[in-house]
Short mmCIF file of C-alpha atoms and ligand atoms in Angstrom, two decimals:
data_model
loop_
_atom_site.label_atom_id
_atom_site.label_comp_id
_atom_site.label_asym_id
_atom_site.label_seq_id
_atom_site.Cartn_x
_atom_site.Cartn_y
_atom_site.Cartn_z
CA UNK A 1 -2.63 -76.61 -6.92
CA UNK A 2 -3.75 -73.67 -9.04
CA UNK A 3 -7.26 -74.02 -7.65
CA UNK A 4 -5.88 -74.00 -4.13
CA UNK A 5 -4.07 -70.73 -4.81
CA UNK A 6 -7.25 -69.08 -6.04
CA UNK A 7 -9.06 -70.31 -2.92
CA UNK A 8 -6.28 -68.85 -0.78
CA UNK A 9 -6.61 -65.55 -2.56
CA UNK A 10 -10.32 -65.34 -1.74
CA UNK A 11 -9.78 -66.53 1.79
CA UNK A 12 -7.08 -63.90 2.44
CA UNK A 13 -9.44 -61.19 1.16
CA UNK A 14 -12.21 -62.43 3.48
CA UNK A 15 -9.88 -62.60 6.47
CA UNK A 16 -8.68 -59.05 5.92
CA UNK A 17 -12.22 -57.77 5.48
CA UNK A 18 -13.07 -59.28 8.86
CA UNK A 19 -9.98 -57.89 10.62
CA UNK A 20 -11.09 -55.25 13.13
CA UNK A 21 -7.81 -54.10 14.60
CA UNK A 22 -4.14 -53.76 13.68
CA UNK A 23 -3.50 -56.90 15.81
CA UNK A 24 -5.95 -58.90 13.78
CA UNK A 25 -4.31 -57.69 10.54
CA UNK A 26 -0.96 -58.84 11.93
CA UNK A 27 -2.45 -62.26 12.60
CA UNK A 28 -3.67 -62.49 8.99
CA UNK A 29 -0.20 -61.47 7.81
CA UNK A 30 1.51 -64.24 9.80
CA UNK A 31 -1.03 -66.77 8.61
CA UNK A 32 -0.35 -66.07 4.93
CA UNK A 33 3.04 -64.42 4.65
CA UNK A 34 4.88 -65.56 7.81
CA UNK A 35 7.89 -67.84 7.60
CA UNK A 36 5.67 -70.79 8.35
CA UNK A 37 2.72 -69.21 6.57
CA UNK A 38 0.52 -70.78 3.94
CA UNK A 39 2.27 -69.23 0.94
CA UNK A 40 5.73 -70.30 2.10
CA UNK A 41 4.42 -73.82 2.58
CA UNK A 42 3.35 -73.84 -1.06
CA UNK A 43 6.68 -72.43 -2.26
CA UNK A 44 8.52 -75.04 -0.23
CA UNK A 45 6.44 -77.74 -1.88
CA UNK A 46 7.29 -76.62 -5.44
CA UNK A 47 10.35 -78.87 -5.89
CA UNK A 48 8.09 -81.87 -5.35
CA UNK A 49 5.78 -80.85 -8.20
CA UNK A 50 5.93 -82.07 -11.72
CA UNK A 51 8.59 -80.08 -13.66
CA UNK A 52 6.08 -78.48 -16.08
CA UNK A 53 3.98 -77.21 -13.14
CA UNK A 54 6.86 -75.69 -11.13
CA UNK A 55 7.29 -72.38 -12.90
CA UNK A 56 3.53 -71.66 -13.26
CA UNK A 57 2.85 -72.34 -9.59
CA UNK A 58 6.00 -70.46 -8.53
CA UNK A 59 4.90 -67.38 -10.45
CA UNK A 60 1.32 -67.57 -9.17
CA UNK A 61 2.48 -68.02 -5.56
CA UNK A 62 4.77 -64.98 -5.79
CA UNK A 63 2.06 -62.90 -7.36
CA UNK A 64 -0.37 -63.87 -4.60
CA UNK A 65 2.25 -63.00 -2.00
CA UNK A 66 2.61 -59.53 -3.47
CA UNK A 67 -1.13 -59.07 -3.71
CA UNK A 68 -1.75 -60.07 -0.11
CA UNK A 69 1.07 -57.72 1.05
CA UNK A 70 -0.61 -54.90 -0.83
CA UNK A 71 -4.04 -55.61 0.69
CA UNK A 72 -2.52 -55.78 4.15
CA UNK A 73 -0.91 -52.36 3.65
CA UNK A 74 -4.18 -50.91 2.43
CA UNK A 75 -6.12 -52.33 5.35
CA UNK A 76 -3.51 -50.96 7.77
CA UNK A 77 -3.79 -47.47 6.28
CA UNK A 78 -7.51 -47.54 6.82
CA UNK A 79 -6.89 -48.13 10.52
CA UNK A 80 -4.31 -45.37 10.74
CA UNK A 81 -6.82 -42.87 9.39
CA UNK A 82 -9.54 -44.10 11.70
CA UNK A 83 -7.24 -44.03 14.70
CA UNK A 84 -6.61 -40.28 14.29
CA UNK A 85 -8.29 -37.91 16.70
CA UNK A 86 -11.33 -36.43 14.97
CA UNK A 87 -10.51 -32.89 13.76
CA UNK A 88 -6.77 -33.53 14.14
CA UNK A 89 -6.15 -31.90 10.75
CA UNK A 90 -7.33 -28.56 12.09
CA UNK A 91 -5.31 -28.78 15.27
CA UNK A 92 -2.84 -26.01 15.92
CA UNK A 93 0.72 -27.15 15.40
CA UNK A 94 2.93 -25.05 17.67
CA UNK A 95 6.07 -26.18 15.88
CA UNK A 96 5.05 -24.70 12.52
CA UNK A 97 6.56 -21.33 11.52
CA UNK A 98 4.01 -18.49 11.83
CA UNK A 99 2.12 -17.10 8.86
CA UNK A 100 3.87 -13.94 7.70
CA UNK A 101 1.62 -10.89 7.76
CA UNK A 102 3.35 -7.90 6.16
CA UNK A 103 3.23 -4.69 8.20
CA UNK A 104 1.36 -1.84 6.56
CA UNK A 105 2.84 1.62 6.57
CA UNK A 106 1.87 5.14 5.62
CA UNK A 107 1.65 6.17 1.98
CA UNK A 108 4.68 8.25 0.90
CA UNK A 109 2.41 11.30 0.45
CA UNK A 110 1.07 10.94 4.00
CA UNK A 111 4.64 10.51 5.24
CA UNK A 112 5.67 13.70 3.43
CA UNK A 113 2.70 15.65 4.83
CA UNK A 114 3.48 14.36 8.34
CA UNK A 115 7.08 15.46 8.01
CA UNK A 116 6.12 18.95 6.78
CA UNK A 117 3.56 19.26 9.58
CA UNK A 118 6.35 18.43 12.02
CA UNK A 119 8.63 21.16 10.66
CA UNK A 120 5.93 23.86 10.81
CA UNK A 121 4.71 22.73 14.23
CA UNK A 122 8.19 23.54 15.54
CA UNK A 123 7.68 27.10 14.23
CA UNK A 124 4.38 27.39 16.10
CA UNK A 125 2.02 26.83 13.14
CA UNK A 126 -1.38 25.20 13.83
CA UNK A 127 -2.72 22.49 11.51
CA UNK A 128 -6.08 23.36 9.92
CA UNK A 129 -8.35 21.46 7.53
CA UNK A 130 -11.06 22.50 5.09
CA UNK A 131 -13.59 20.68 2.90
CA UNK A 132 -12.66 19.24 -0.51
CA UNK A 133 -16.15 19.96 -1.82
CA UNK A 134 -16.19 23.71 -1.54
CA UNK A 135 -18.33 26.74 -2.33
CA UNK A 136 -17.28 28.83 -5.32
CA UNK A 137 -16.99 31.76 -2.92
CA UNK A 138 -14.06 30.26 -0.95
CA UNK A 139 -12.18 28.96 -4.00
CA UNK A 140 -12.55 32.20 -5.99
CA UNK A 141 -14.55 35.27 -4.88
CA UNK A 142 -13.08 35.68 -1.40
CA UNK A 143 -9.61 35.11 -2.84
CA UNK A 144 -9.95 38.20 -5.01
CA UNK A 145 -10.90 36.24 -8.14
CA UNK A 146 -14.23 37.75 -9.24
CA UNK A 147 -16.66 35.91 -11.58
CA UNK A 148 -15.60 36.05 -15.23
CA UNK A 149 -12.11 37.25 -14.29
CA UNK A 150 -9.54 35.54 -16.56
CA UNK A 151 -7.43 34.43 -13.58
CA UNK A 152 -10.20 31.94 -12.68
CA UNK A 153 -8.82 29.87 -15.51
CA UNK A 154 -5.50 29.33 -13.74
CA UNK A 155 -7.35 27.64 -10.90
CA UNK A 156 -9.97 25.88 -12.99
CA UNK A 157 -11.64 22.90 -11.41
CA UNK A 158 -14.51 20.37 -11.55
CA UNK A 159 -17.88 22.01 -10.96
CA UNK A 160 -20.78 20.44 -9.11
CA UNK A 161 -24.33 21.79 -8.87
CA UNK A 162 -25.33 24.89 -7.00
CA UNK A 163 -22.13 26.94 -6.78
CA UNK A 164 -20.33 23.87 -5.41
CA UNK A 165 -17.02 22.67 -6.80
CA UNK A 166 -13.99 20.56 -5.91
CA UNK A 167 -11.45 23.00 -4.52
CA UNK A 168 -8.52 23.58 -6.85
CA UNK A 169 -6.28 25.09 -4.16
CA UNK A 170 -5.96 24.88 -0.39
CA UNK A 171 -6.05 28.72 -0.25
CA UNK A 172 -9.77 28.19 0.54
CA UNK A 173 -8.70 27.28 4.07
CA UNK A 174 -7.08 30.72 4.54
CA UNK A 175 -10.52 32.29 4.15
CA UNK A 176 -12.30 29.76 6.35
CA UNK A 177 -9.78 30.19 9.18
CA UNK A 178 -9.63 34.00 8.98
CA UNK A 179 -13.44 34.21 9.00
CA UNK A 180 -13.45 32.25 12.23
CA UNK A 181 -10.44 33.54 14.13
CA UNK A 182 -8.87 36.88 14.91
CA UNK A 183 -5.13 37.53 14.35
CA UNK A 184 -2.50 36.51 15.25
CA UNK A 185 -2.79 33.54 12.94
CA UNK A 186 -0.11 31.03 12.13
CA UNK A 187 -1.38 27.95 10.36
CA UNK A 188 -0.75 25.38 7.67
CA UNK A 189 -3.52 23.45 5.88
CA UNK A 190 -2.68 20.18 4.12
CA UNK A 191 -5.17 18.52 1.78
CA UNK A 192 -6.29 17.28 -1.61
CA UNK A 193 -6.96 19.62 -4.51
CA UNK A 194 -8.46 18.92 -7.93
CA UNK A 195 -7.75 20.25 -11.41
CA UNK A 196 -8.95 19.14 -14.84
CA UNK A 197 -5.36 18.78 -16.10
CA UNK A 198 -4.45 16.16 -18.67
CA UNK A 199 -2.74 13.42 -16.70
CA UNK A 200 0.96 12.95 -17.51
CA UNK A 201 4.25 12.43 -15.65
CA UNK A 202 3.94 15.87 -13.98
CA UNK A 203 0.15 16.34 -13.75
CA UNK A 204 -2.67 14.54 -12.00
CA UNK A 205 -6.33 15.52 -11.67
CA UNK A 206 -5.97 15.18 -7.89
CA UNK A 207 -2.89 16.09 -5.88
CA UNK A 208 -1.95 17.50 -2.50
CA UNK A 209 -1.05 20.98 -1.36
CA UNK A 210 -0.02 22.52 1.92
CA UNK A 211 -1.20 26.07 2.45
CA UNK A 212 0.55 28.38 4.88
CA UNK A 213 -0.73 31.60 6.42
CA UNK A 214 0.65 33.99 8.99
CA UNK A 215 -1.19 37.19 9.94
CA UNK A 216 -0.22 39.61 12.66
CA UNK A 217 0.78 43.22 13.19
CA UNK A 218 3.95 44.01 11.30
CA UNK A 219 4.43 40.73 9.41
CA UNK A 220 6.77 41.39 6.49
CA UNK A 221 8.20 39.73 3.39
CA UNK A 222 11.41 39.00 5.29
CA UNK A 223 9.37 36.86 7.72
CA UNK A 224 8.10 34.92 4.73
CA UNK A 225 11.64 34.46 3.45
CA UNK A 226 12.87 33.31 6.84
CA UNK A 227 10.06 30.77 7.31
CA UNK A 228 10.44 29.31 3.81
CA UNK A 229 14.22 29.14 4.04
CA UNK A 230 13.96 27.41 7.41
CA UNK A 231 11.48 24.95 5.93
CA UNK A 232 13.54 24.16 2.80
CA UNK A 233 16.70 23.53 4.77
CA UNK A 234 14.83 21.35 7.26
CA UNK A 235 13.24 19.31 4.48
CA UNK A 236 15.99 19.13 1.84
CA UNK A 237 19.17 19.75 3.81
CA UNK A 238 21.28 22.69 4.90
CA UNK A 239 23.06 23.07 1.56
CA UNK A 240 19.85 23.79 -0.40
CA UNK A 241 19.57 27.24 -2.01
CA UNK A 242 16.38 29.25 -2.63
CA UNK A 243 15.42 31.96 -5.05
CA UNK A 244 12.31 34.15 -5.25
CA UNK A 245 11.01 35.09 -8.68
CA UNK A 246 8.40 37.89 -9.03
CA UNK A 247 5.05 36.39 -10.00
CA UNK A 248 1.32 36.96 -9.84
CA UNK A 249 -1.44 35.49 -7.69
CA UNK A 250 -4.78 37.28 -7.32
CA UNK A 251 -4.76 36.83 -3.52
CA UNK A 252 -1.21 38.05 -2.79
CA UNK A 253 0.59 41.30 -3.54
CA UNK A 254 3.50 41.26 -4.11
CA UNK A 255 3.69 37.61 -5.21
CA UNK A 256 6.59 35.30 -5.82
CA UNK A 257 7.32 31.86 -7.13
CA UNK A 258 9.96 30.10 -5.13
CA UNK A 259 12.58 27.79 -6.61
CA UNK A 260 15.07 25.61 -4.79
CA UNK A 261 18.39 24.43 -6.16
CA UNK A 262 17.64 21.04 -7.72
CA UNK A 263 17.84 18.45 -4.95
CA UNK A 264 18.61 15.66 -7.43
CA UNK A 265 21.74 17.16 -9.06
CA UNK A 266 22.41 19.76 -6.33
CA UNK A 267 22.21 22.56 -8.89
CA UNK A 268 24.56 21.08 -11.50
CA UNK A 269 21.77 20.47 -14.05
CA UNK A 270 19.79 17.27 -14.78
CA UNK A 271 16.61 16.14 -16.56
CA UNK A 272 14.43 16.86 -13.48
CA UNK A 273 15.36 20.58 -13.44
CA UNK A 274 15.53 20.79 -17.26
CA UNK A 275 19.29 21.46 -16.90
CA UNK A 276 18.61 24.82 -15.21
CA UNK A 277 19.71 23.75 -11.72
CA UNK A 278 16.46 25.15 -10.24
CA UNK A 279 12.98 23.73 -9.62
CA UNK A 280 9.82 25.57 -8.65
CA UNK A 281 8.33 24.29 -5.40
CA UNK A 282 5.80 26.85 -4.25
CA UNK A 283 3.89 30.07 -4.72
CA UNK A 284 3.82 32.77 -2.07
CA UNK A 285 3.28 36.43 -1.32
CA UNK A 286 1.88 39.04 1.05
CA UNK A 287 -1.87 38.70 1.63
CA UNK A 288 -3.77 41.07 -0.69
CA UNK A 289 -5.80 43.79 1.13
CA UNK A 290 -8.89 42.68 -0.82
CA UNK A 291 -8.63 39.27 0.87
CA UNK A 292 -8.45 40.92 4.29
CA UNK A 293 -11.51 42.92 3.36
CA UNK A 294 -13.41 39.76 2.40
CA UNK A 295 -12.78 38.23 5.82
CA UNK A 296 -13.33 41.47 7.75
CA UNK A 297 -9.72 42.14 8.86
CA UNK A 298 -8.38 45.70 8.99
CA UNK A 299 -5.69 45.82 6.28
CA UNK A 300 -4.23 48.96 7.84
CA UNK A 301 -3.67 47.20 11.13
CA UNK A 302 -2.61 43.72 10.05
CA UNK A 303 -0.27 42.27 7.48
CA UNK A 304 0.33 38.68 6.53
CA UNK A 305 1.98 36.28 4.16
CA UNK A 306 0.67 33.14 2.52
CA UNK A 307 2.23 30.30 0.58
CA UNK A 308 1.09 27.11 -1.11
CA UNK A 309 3.34 24.17 -1.86
CA UNK A 310 2.82 20.98 -3.86
CA UNK A 311 3.35 17.87 -1.75
CA UNK A 312 3.93 15.45 -4.65
CA UNK A 313 6.51 17.80 -6.13
CA UNK A 314 8.43 17.89 -2.85
CA UNK A 315 8.30 14.11 -2.43
CA UNK A 316 9.43 13.61 -6.05
CA UNK A 317 12.40 15.92 -5.53
CA UNK A 318 13.36 14.30 -2.26
CA UNK A 319 13.25 10.72 -3.55
CA UNK A 320 14.13 11.27 -7.23
CA UNK A 321 10.73 10.09 -8.53
CA UNK A 322 10.12 11.08 -12.14
CA UNK A 323 6.41 10.29 -12.56
CA UNK A 324 3.61 11.63 -10.33
CA UNK A 325 1.28 8.79 -11.41
CA UNK A 326 3.34 6.32 -9.38
CA UNK A 327 1.83 7.76 -6.20
CA UNK A 328 -1.72 6.85 -7.21
CA UNK A 329 -1.41 3.49 -8.92
CA UNK A 330 -1.29 1.42 -5.71
CA UNK A 331 1.59 -0.64 -7.03
CA UNK A 332 3.15 -2.36 -4.02
CA UNK A 333 6.53 -2.60 -5.77
CA UNK A 334 6.65 1.20 -5.60
CA UNK A 335 4.87 1.82 -2.29
CA UNK A 336 6.82 -0.73 -0.27
CA UNK A 337 10.05 1.20 -0.92
CA UNK A 338 9.01 3.95 1.48
N1 LIG B 1 -2.91 28.68 -4.32
C1 LIG B 1 -1.77 28.84 -5.16
C2 LIG B 1 -1.72 27.71 -6.19
O1 LIG B 1 -2.43 26.76 -6.05
C3 LIG B 1 -0.48 28.85 -4.36
C4 LIG B 1 -0.38 30.05 -3.45
C5 LIG B 1 -0.86 29.98 -2.15
C6 LIG B 1 0.20 31.23 -3.90
C7 LIG B 1 -0.75 31.05 -1.31
C8 LIG B 1 0.30 32.32 -3.06
C9 LIG B 1 -0.17 32.23 -1.79
O2 LIG B 1 -0.99 27.77 -7.15
#
């Protein structure tokens, strides 16, 4: 009997190996495992065996039954795989949810520049651009900062060969525009500037400025005040206050530094404004006659004002950001908040 079981085992294997379709596998299954199949016949015959043989044969028969079931399953799986349409794995399944592609958006600095451009466009200012790699002449000489003059140090920068440098202020664009166009001029110039400052929460070696320039007959300091007040209220809100402090810039006379009431604490005093209630946002003044001379304008006929504001500073005040480095680290956790 034991020998017969081993024979059956081999035979079942052979039969399955020969099976060429799911139907043929089914036939093998009925032959061995069906109600009237070979294995059941053996099990039925057990009671007629000698008592000492019954349990051994019973166990072997059951084991064989399990084995054959397993082989049948395996053979079936083989057919399932083969039955699939070739390339079916790559087929497009319309019912699957789409792959999520996050939308990109503008960097907060670009957004701020765009917003400021919008405000000044309403006031009739053109948008001008100048090169970041600049001649020493435009960054210094033409702006009334002669060679070896100590005020060069305030606008120190990175020097390249041959009187070339990275501009340290967008005031360069004032000169470029005035050399090309006749008054009246009303323009702003956004762009990157570079300074060899030690990087910390308030300083970066590259940041953005927006330069402003208006030249015409009879332009006065009160025009400057009006334009800057209009801008501050448009950008920070109607309740913002401004103050002008006397200051010095080589290319403007008189010059002023302009503070706004702290937009974080609304003037009450906080760490951003060093508990003074005020923060400096820009430099400004009336265009110095020496600058007009450098560009060939008649200083007796024309007057003008200029200002330069720091874009990062404005964005930090608007959003309550306390570290300028966050803008340049490309950390999506920060950038995606804008
Ligand atoms: N260029 C000056 C700066 O970088 C700002 C400024 C511009 C001041 C125009 C007066 C007039 O600090």
